[in-house]
PDB file of C-alpha atoms in Angstrom:
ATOM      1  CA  UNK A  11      85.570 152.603  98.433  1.00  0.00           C
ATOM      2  CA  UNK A  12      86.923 148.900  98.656  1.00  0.00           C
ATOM      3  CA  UNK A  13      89.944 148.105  97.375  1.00  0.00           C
ATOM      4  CA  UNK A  14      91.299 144.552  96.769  1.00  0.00           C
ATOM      5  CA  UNK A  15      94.875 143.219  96.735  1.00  0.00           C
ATOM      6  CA  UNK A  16      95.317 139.476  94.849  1.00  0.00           C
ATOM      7  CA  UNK A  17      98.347 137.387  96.191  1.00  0.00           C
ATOM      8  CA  UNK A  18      98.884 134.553  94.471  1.00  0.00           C
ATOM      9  CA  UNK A  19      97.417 131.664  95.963  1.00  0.00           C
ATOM     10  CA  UNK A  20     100.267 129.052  97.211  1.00  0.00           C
ATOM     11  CA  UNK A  21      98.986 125.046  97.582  1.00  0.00           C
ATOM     12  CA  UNK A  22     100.856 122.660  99.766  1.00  0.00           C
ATOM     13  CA  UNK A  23     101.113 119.453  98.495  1.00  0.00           C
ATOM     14  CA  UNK A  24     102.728 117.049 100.824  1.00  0.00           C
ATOM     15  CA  UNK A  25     102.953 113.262 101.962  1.00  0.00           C
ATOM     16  CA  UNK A  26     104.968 110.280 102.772  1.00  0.00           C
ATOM     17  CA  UNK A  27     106.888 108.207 100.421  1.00  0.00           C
ATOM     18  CA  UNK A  28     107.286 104.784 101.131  1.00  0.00           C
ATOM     19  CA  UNK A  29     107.962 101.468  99.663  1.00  0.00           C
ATOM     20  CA  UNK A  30     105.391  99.590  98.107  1.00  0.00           C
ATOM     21  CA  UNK A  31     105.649  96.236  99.408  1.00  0.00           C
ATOM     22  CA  UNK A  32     106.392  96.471 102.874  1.00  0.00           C
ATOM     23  CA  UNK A  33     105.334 100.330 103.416  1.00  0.00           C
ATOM     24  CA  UNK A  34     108.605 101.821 105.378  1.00  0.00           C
ATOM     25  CA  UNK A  35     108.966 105.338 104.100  1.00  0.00           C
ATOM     26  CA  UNK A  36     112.016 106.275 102.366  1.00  0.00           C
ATOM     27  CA  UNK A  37     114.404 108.826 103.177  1.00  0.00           C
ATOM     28  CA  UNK A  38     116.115 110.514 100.851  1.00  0.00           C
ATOM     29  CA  UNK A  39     113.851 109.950  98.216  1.00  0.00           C
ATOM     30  CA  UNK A  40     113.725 112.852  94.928  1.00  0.00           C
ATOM     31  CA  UNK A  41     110.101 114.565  95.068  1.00  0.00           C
ATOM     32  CA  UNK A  42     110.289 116.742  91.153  1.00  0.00           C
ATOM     33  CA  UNK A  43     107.694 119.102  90.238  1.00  0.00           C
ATOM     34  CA  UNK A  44     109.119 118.625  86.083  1.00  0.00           C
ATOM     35  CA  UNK A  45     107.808 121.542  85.082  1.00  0.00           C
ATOM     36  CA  UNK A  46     109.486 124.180  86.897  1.00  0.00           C
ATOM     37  CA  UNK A  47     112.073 121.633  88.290  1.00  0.00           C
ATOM     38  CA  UNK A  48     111.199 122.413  91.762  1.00  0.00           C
ATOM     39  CA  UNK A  49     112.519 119.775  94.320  1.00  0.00           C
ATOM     40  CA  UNK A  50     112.438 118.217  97.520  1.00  0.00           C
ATOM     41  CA  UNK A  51     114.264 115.791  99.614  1.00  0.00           C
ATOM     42  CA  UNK A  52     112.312 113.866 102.042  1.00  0.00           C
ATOM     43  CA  UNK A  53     113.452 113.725 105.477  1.00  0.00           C
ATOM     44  CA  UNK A  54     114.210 110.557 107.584  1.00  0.00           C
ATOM     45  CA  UNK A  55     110.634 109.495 107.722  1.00  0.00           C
ATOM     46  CA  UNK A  56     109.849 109.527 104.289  1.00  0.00           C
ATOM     47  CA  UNK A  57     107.878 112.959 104.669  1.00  0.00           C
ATOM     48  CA  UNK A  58     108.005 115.766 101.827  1.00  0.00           C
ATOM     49  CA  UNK A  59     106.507 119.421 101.512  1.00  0.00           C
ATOM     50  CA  UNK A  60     106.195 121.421  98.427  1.00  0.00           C
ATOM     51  CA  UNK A  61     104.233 125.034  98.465  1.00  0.00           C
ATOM     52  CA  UNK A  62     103.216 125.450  94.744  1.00  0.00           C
ATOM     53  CA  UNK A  63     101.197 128.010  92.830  1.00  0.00           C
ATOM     54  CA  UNK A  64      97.988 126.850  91.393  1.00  0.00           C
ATOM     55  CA  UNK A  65      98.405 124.758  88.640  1.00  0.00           C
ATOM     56  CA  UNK A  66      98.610 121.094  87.271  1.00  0.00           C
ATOM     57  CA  UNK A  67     101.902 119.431  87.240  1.00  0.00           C
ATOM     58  CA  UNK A  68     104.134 116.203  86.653  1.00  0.00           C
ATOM     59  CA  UNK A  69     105.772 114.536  90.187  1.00  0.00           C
ATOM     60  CA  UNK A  70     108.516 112.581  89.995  1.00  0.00           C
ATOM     61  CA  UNK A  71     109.809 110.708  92.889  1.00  0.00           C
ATOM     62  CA  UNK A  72     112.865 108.951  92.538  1.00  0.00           C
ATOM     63  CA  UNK A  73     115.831 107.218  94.528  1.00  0.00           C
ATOM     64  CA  UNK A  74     118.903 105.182  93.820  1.00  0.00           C
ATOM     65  CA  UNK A  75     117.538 102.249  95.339  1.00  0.00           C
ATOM     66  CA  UNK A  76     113.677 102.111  93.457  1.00  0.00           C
ATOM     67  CA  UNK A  77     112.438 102.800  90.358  1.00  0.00           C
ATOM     68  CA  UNK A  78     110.883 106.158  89.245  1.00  0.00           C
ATOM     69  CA  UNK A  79     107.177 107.103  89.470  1.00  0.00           C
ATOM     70  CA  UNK A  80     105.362 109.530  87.911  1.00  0.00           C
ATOM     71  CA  UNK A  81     102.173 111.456  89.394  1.00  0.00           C
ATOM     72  CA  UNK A  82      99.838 113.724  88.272  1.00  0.00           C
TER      73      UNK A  82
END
């Protein structure tokens, strides 16, 4: 007999913010998932990771300095 085990299946979504008219990444910047208000920092270079399950969701990236943006 065969016998199968399902794990949910985790996605990485990750990238660099950075600014849009000169292109330096930003640190510190807010990465949101808004719908299960997962976060992220990114690091000194701009660069965030999330590990989500499948879905669709709202990003919101933010910082003190810039206005917000919203992906999808």
């Amino acid at each position: 007999s065969i016998s199968f085990a399902f794990a949910q299946q985790k996605f990485t979504i990750s990238g660099v913010i950075r600014q849009s008219d000169n292109q330096k990444p930003i640190a510190g910047a807010s990465v949101l998932i808004t719908e299960n208000g997962m976060g992220f920092i990114t690091d000194s270079t701009g660069v965030y990771e999330l590990k989500l399950n499948r879905g669709s969701f709202l990003i919101e990236v933010s910082h003190q300095s810039f206005f917000k943006k919203y992906l999808r």
